[in-house]
Amino acid sequence: MNLRERIRDWSQPIYYLGQNPVTLTGAVITTSTALTNIAFWFYDVFLPGPPHPYIGLLVYLILPGIFVLGLLLIPIGITFRRRSLRGSGKLPGTYPAIDLQLPVVRRTFEYVAVATVLNLLILGTASYRGVEYMDSTSFCGTTCHRVMDPEYTAYQNSPHAHVACVDCHIGPGAGWFVQSKISGLRQVLAVTFHTYSRPIPSPVKYLRPARETCEHCHWPQRFTGDKFLVKTSYKDDEKNTPQTDVLLLKVGGRTWQGSVGIHGRHLADAARIRYISTDNQRQTIPVVYYTDDKGKTTEFISSDAKPTQQQLDKGEHRTMDCVDCHNRPTHAFDMPENAVDKQMSLGRISPELPYIRKKSVEVLKVDYPTREVAQLRITEELNNFYRANYPRIYQTRRTLVEQSGEEVAAIYLRNIFPDMRMTWGTHPNNLGHNDSPGCFRCHDGSHTSADGQTITNDCSACHQVLATGEENPKILSDLGMK
Ligand code: HEC
Ligand code: HEC
Ligand code: HEC
Ligand code: HEC
Ligand code: HEC
């Protein structure tokens, strides 16, 4: 029997038995959902910008669901027709040929074709409208976007503002793509039913390993060497006296002598540091395992945290990667003091205005009912302060006062999102040790091994402090930087 005959033998009974309303409906539904789905899939893949969870909802859940339903209808219809024909003794011994010349056959094909086109129009329009609705301001503006507002705002002000969300949150590869679509679906449902947590919890438990995201763009073994860091903060006095720290951060990397410095000592091709944390934000780390270049593993236990065995068993076991230090490479939220210092050293908030540091931090720390109210009241309060206490400055340098006020308000708007319960310090930054424990979660001098080694807390292991809190650091004038 050649292939053609085999296909004929196979298709003739299906065609004959398939001529019942149930099977035909199934056929129409499957073809039209399949076509709609392919169209949306292309739309989703080639659409610029972040992925649309709603299209995902359609492409991965709703349309496949309808497709499977249609698919099931086909054999169901066939089985019923076969059974009823057999019951009435009308089941033919040989099935009639599928001959397009026969009007009956032609009519069936025409029916299926027309119904498919109609169904395609209906389904396509309905789906498109659905997505459009969910994209609309009434759906998204009031629910979805508010959820991501803090992260999106911080992102726009970050070094990664031109890196797509998906490059860090999904990364290449089909497995994670589907996984993220499924979690996207969960998020859509959570948003729809208002069951999401506020703020969105961080760390992101199932963030894809940094090796597969950050390391597509950054090369961890690259030798960065020392990084020169100048940080100026200001005192709360009338003059806003500057205090400058100058550090050489030993970022390091791989050298011909092996892996050195901050990057080199934590990252290796094999898992170098593992740890157990006992809180949701990975801020308490009582146990650390370190594998050295020779492959020997040392266990460091904190004498401060004293966790119980039960806490350790329940704690999160994790292999350290980029995100354990760079947990806010993109969604960095500041503390008020820090943020004001940063804008003052950039000159956006003028250090020439008396008490501006003190007043700015003060107005930022107030609890305002909404962001809009905050924006108004912050600028108002600062204007009033200078009008009342320094009228001459207010008169002669009014634009400076107003500009500075706007910058202070902008700090608030970048960091505080009452709707999402995001306030100062909600998401600590682990890169450092001044605002939150950061490096000192492990490098606090209390993590000791059985043979008496300690994870170092020697200031000079991480940086050479060239100046601390100096008004005019000599090192900067020596280097011609001031
Ligand atoms: C350069 C990489 C990168 C990019 C780009 C990026 N993120 Fe993130 N995102 C992270 C990291 C890292 C975390 C924190 C992970 C952790 O601590 O576990 C995070 C956390 C989050 C969180 C959890 C809450 C929080 O603040 O920690 C949300 C929500 C989020 N990102 C949304 C987005 C959105 C929306 C975009 C695009 C507008 C985006 N991200 C772009 C790296 C990135
Ligand atoms: C798609 C590419 C891409 C990915 C993925 C990516 N980055 Fe970057 N990253 C960049 C670029 C480009 C810059 C430089 C931006 C600039 O110089 O303005 C940068 C800058 C940085 C900086 C320096 C920031 C600064 O203040 O100068 C750090 C730290 C960093 N990335 C960490 C990460 C981490 C951690 C991840 C993973 C969570 C990550 N990046 C993922 C492209 C990427
Ligand atoms: C032990 C903590 C730690 C880990 C782990 C870590 N980093 Fe860093 N990284 C730092 C510190 C500290 C700096 C310097 C901070 C600064 O610039 O203010 C830095 C600086 C950087 C910079 C900026 C370098 C420059 O030339 O300015 C990049 C990019 C970067 N890290 C990427 C990564 C990537 C990618 C990974 C993961 C493969 C990673 N880091 C892992 C602590 C860490
Ligand atoms: C999860 C725990 C952990 C965290 C968090 C951590 N480290 Fe480490 N670090 C270690 C361990 C373990 C070692 C190896 C033991 C040692 O050398 O003391 C190490 C070694 C180092 C070394 C080499 C010290 C030496 O004497 O050669 C430097 C530098 C360093 N870390 C810097 C940092 C910085 C900077 C941060 C924060 C951005 C940080 N570490 C965060 C666990 C950690
Ligand atoms: C485990 C590594 C590590 C150790 C130990 C350490 N530091 Fe730091 N230090 C850092 C890192 C990382 C930063 C911040 C880098 C940044 O802001 O990008 C920092 C920042 C600073 C700053 C700048 C202020 C600021 O707001 O960022 C000062 C001052 C400082 N350290 C002093 C010290 C002193 C004093 C000691 C010893 C008691 C010490 N550090 C121990 C890693 C370390």
mmCIF file of C-alpha atoms and ligand atoms in Angstrom, residues 250 261-262 265-266 273 275 285 288 290 300 320 324-325 430-432 438-439 441-443 454-456 461-462, ligand 4:
data_model
loop_
_atom_site.group_PDB
_atom_site.id
_atom_site.type_symbol
_atom_site.label_atom_id
_atom_site.label_comp_id
_atom_site.label_asym_id
_atom_site.label_seq_id
_atom_site.Cartn_x
_atom_site.Cartn_y
_atom_site.Cartn_z
ATOM 1 C CA LYS A 250 39.541 47.085 45.776
ATOM 2 C CA GLY A 261 39.716 41.748 45.621
ATOM 3 C CA ILE A 262 36.006 42.163 46.082
ATOM 4 C CA ARG A 265 37.213 36.614 46.180
ATOM 5 C CA HIS A 266 33.492 35.920 45.938
ATOM 6 C CA ILE A 273 30.454 31.062 48.624
ATOM 7 C CA TYR A 275 25.208 30.838 52.774
ATOM 8 C CA ILE A 285 23.224 35.442 57.462
ATOM 9 C CA VAL A 288 28.627 30.992 55.389
ATOM 10 C CA TYR A 290 33.700 29.443 51.639
ATOM 11 C CA PHE A 300 31.874 30.215 59.219
ATOM 12 C CA MET A 320 26.286 33.830 46.246
ATOM 13 C CA ASP A 324 23.854 39.347 46.645
ATOM 14 C CA CYS A 325 25.897 42.554 46.531
ATOM 15 C CA ASN A 430 23.586 45.521 50.036
ATOM 16 C CA LEU A 431 26.451 47.268 48.271
ATOM 17 C CA GLY A 432 28.293 48.829 51.208
ATOM 18 C CA GLY A 438 25.330 45.015 53.350
ATOM 19 C CA CYS A 439 28.847 43.548 53.346
ATOM 20 C CA ARG A 441 26.081 40.715 57.027
ATOM 21 C CA CYS A 442 29.112 38.449 56.719
ATOM 22 C CA HIS A 443 32.091 40.740 57.298
ATOM 23 C CA THR A 454 37.159 35.020 60.850
ATOM 24 C CA ILE A 455 35.576 36.528 57.738
ATOM 25 C CA THR A 456 37.613 39.684 57.626
ATOM 26 C CA ALA A 461 40.673 44.467 52.983
ATOM 27 C CA CYS A 462 37.928 46.189 50.977
HETATM 28 C C1 HEC B 4 27.460 35.943 52.179
HETATM 29 C C2 HEC B 4 28.567 36.429 52.917
HETATM 30 C C3 HEC B 4 29.391 37.559 52.333
HETATM 31 C C4 HEC B 4 28.948 38.800 51.935
HETATM 32 C C5 HEC B 4 27.533 39.343 51.930
HETATM 33 C C6 HEC B 4 30.113 39.525 51.522
HETATM 34 N N1 HEC B 4 31.232 38.739 51.647
HETATM 35 FE FE1 HEC B 4 33.154 39.271 51.232
HETATM 36 N N2 HEC B 4 33.798 37.429 51.752
HETATM 37 C C7 HEC B 4 33.017 36.412 52.270
HETATM 38 C C8 HEC B 4 33.845 35.276 52.579
HETATM 39 C C9 HEC B 4 33.365 33.961 53.177
HETATM 40 C C10 HEC B 4 35.166 35.615 52.237
HETATM 41 C C11 HEC B 4 36.414 34.753 52.362
HETATM 42 C C12 HEC B 4 36.922 34.733 53.743
HETATM 43 C C13 HEC B 4 37.846 35.850 53.983
HETATM 44 O O1 HEC B 4 38.734 36.100 53.161
HETATM 45 O O2 HEC B 4 37.709 36.511 55.027
HETATM 46 C C14 HEC B 4 35.097 36.977 51.715
HETATM 47 C C15 HEC B 4 36.219 37.687 51.286
HETATM 48 C C16 HEC B 4 36.185 39.002 50.925
HETATM 49 C C17 HEC B 4 37.354 39.771 50.555
HETATM 50 C C18 HEC B 4 38.787 39.266 50.550
HETATM 51 C C19 HEC B 4 39.374 39.518 51.897
HETATM 52 C C20 HEC B 4 40.849 39.202 51.941
HETATM 53 O O3 HEC B 4 41.393 39.357 53.023
HETATM 54 O O4 HEC B 4 41.414 38.849 50.933
HETATM 55 C C21 HEC B 4 36.923 41.033 50.252
HETATM 56 C C22 HEC B 4 37.778 42.205 49.809
HETATM 57 C C23 HEC B 4 35.491 41.063 50.447
HETATM 58 N N3 HEC B 4 35.082 39.821 50.855
HETATM 59 C C24 HEC B 4 34.682 42.159 50.225
HETATM 60 C C25 HEC B 4 33.274 42.172 50.359
HETATM 61 C C26 HEC B 4 32.457 43.319 50.084
HETATM 62 C C27 HEC B 4 32.943 44.670 49.635
HETATM 63 C C28 HEC B 4 31.179 42.950 50.314
HETATM 64 C C29 HEC B 4 29.912 43.780 50.182
HETATM 65 C C30 HEC B 4 29.727 44.497 48.935
HETATM 66 C C31 HEC B 4 31.202 41.563 50.734
HETATM 67 N N4 HEC B 4 32.488 41.143 50.750
HETATM 68 C C32 HEC B 4 30.070 40.828 51.063
HETATM 69 C C33 HEC B 4 31.650 36.447 52.462
HETATM 70 C C34 HEC B 4 30.831 37.529 52.161
#
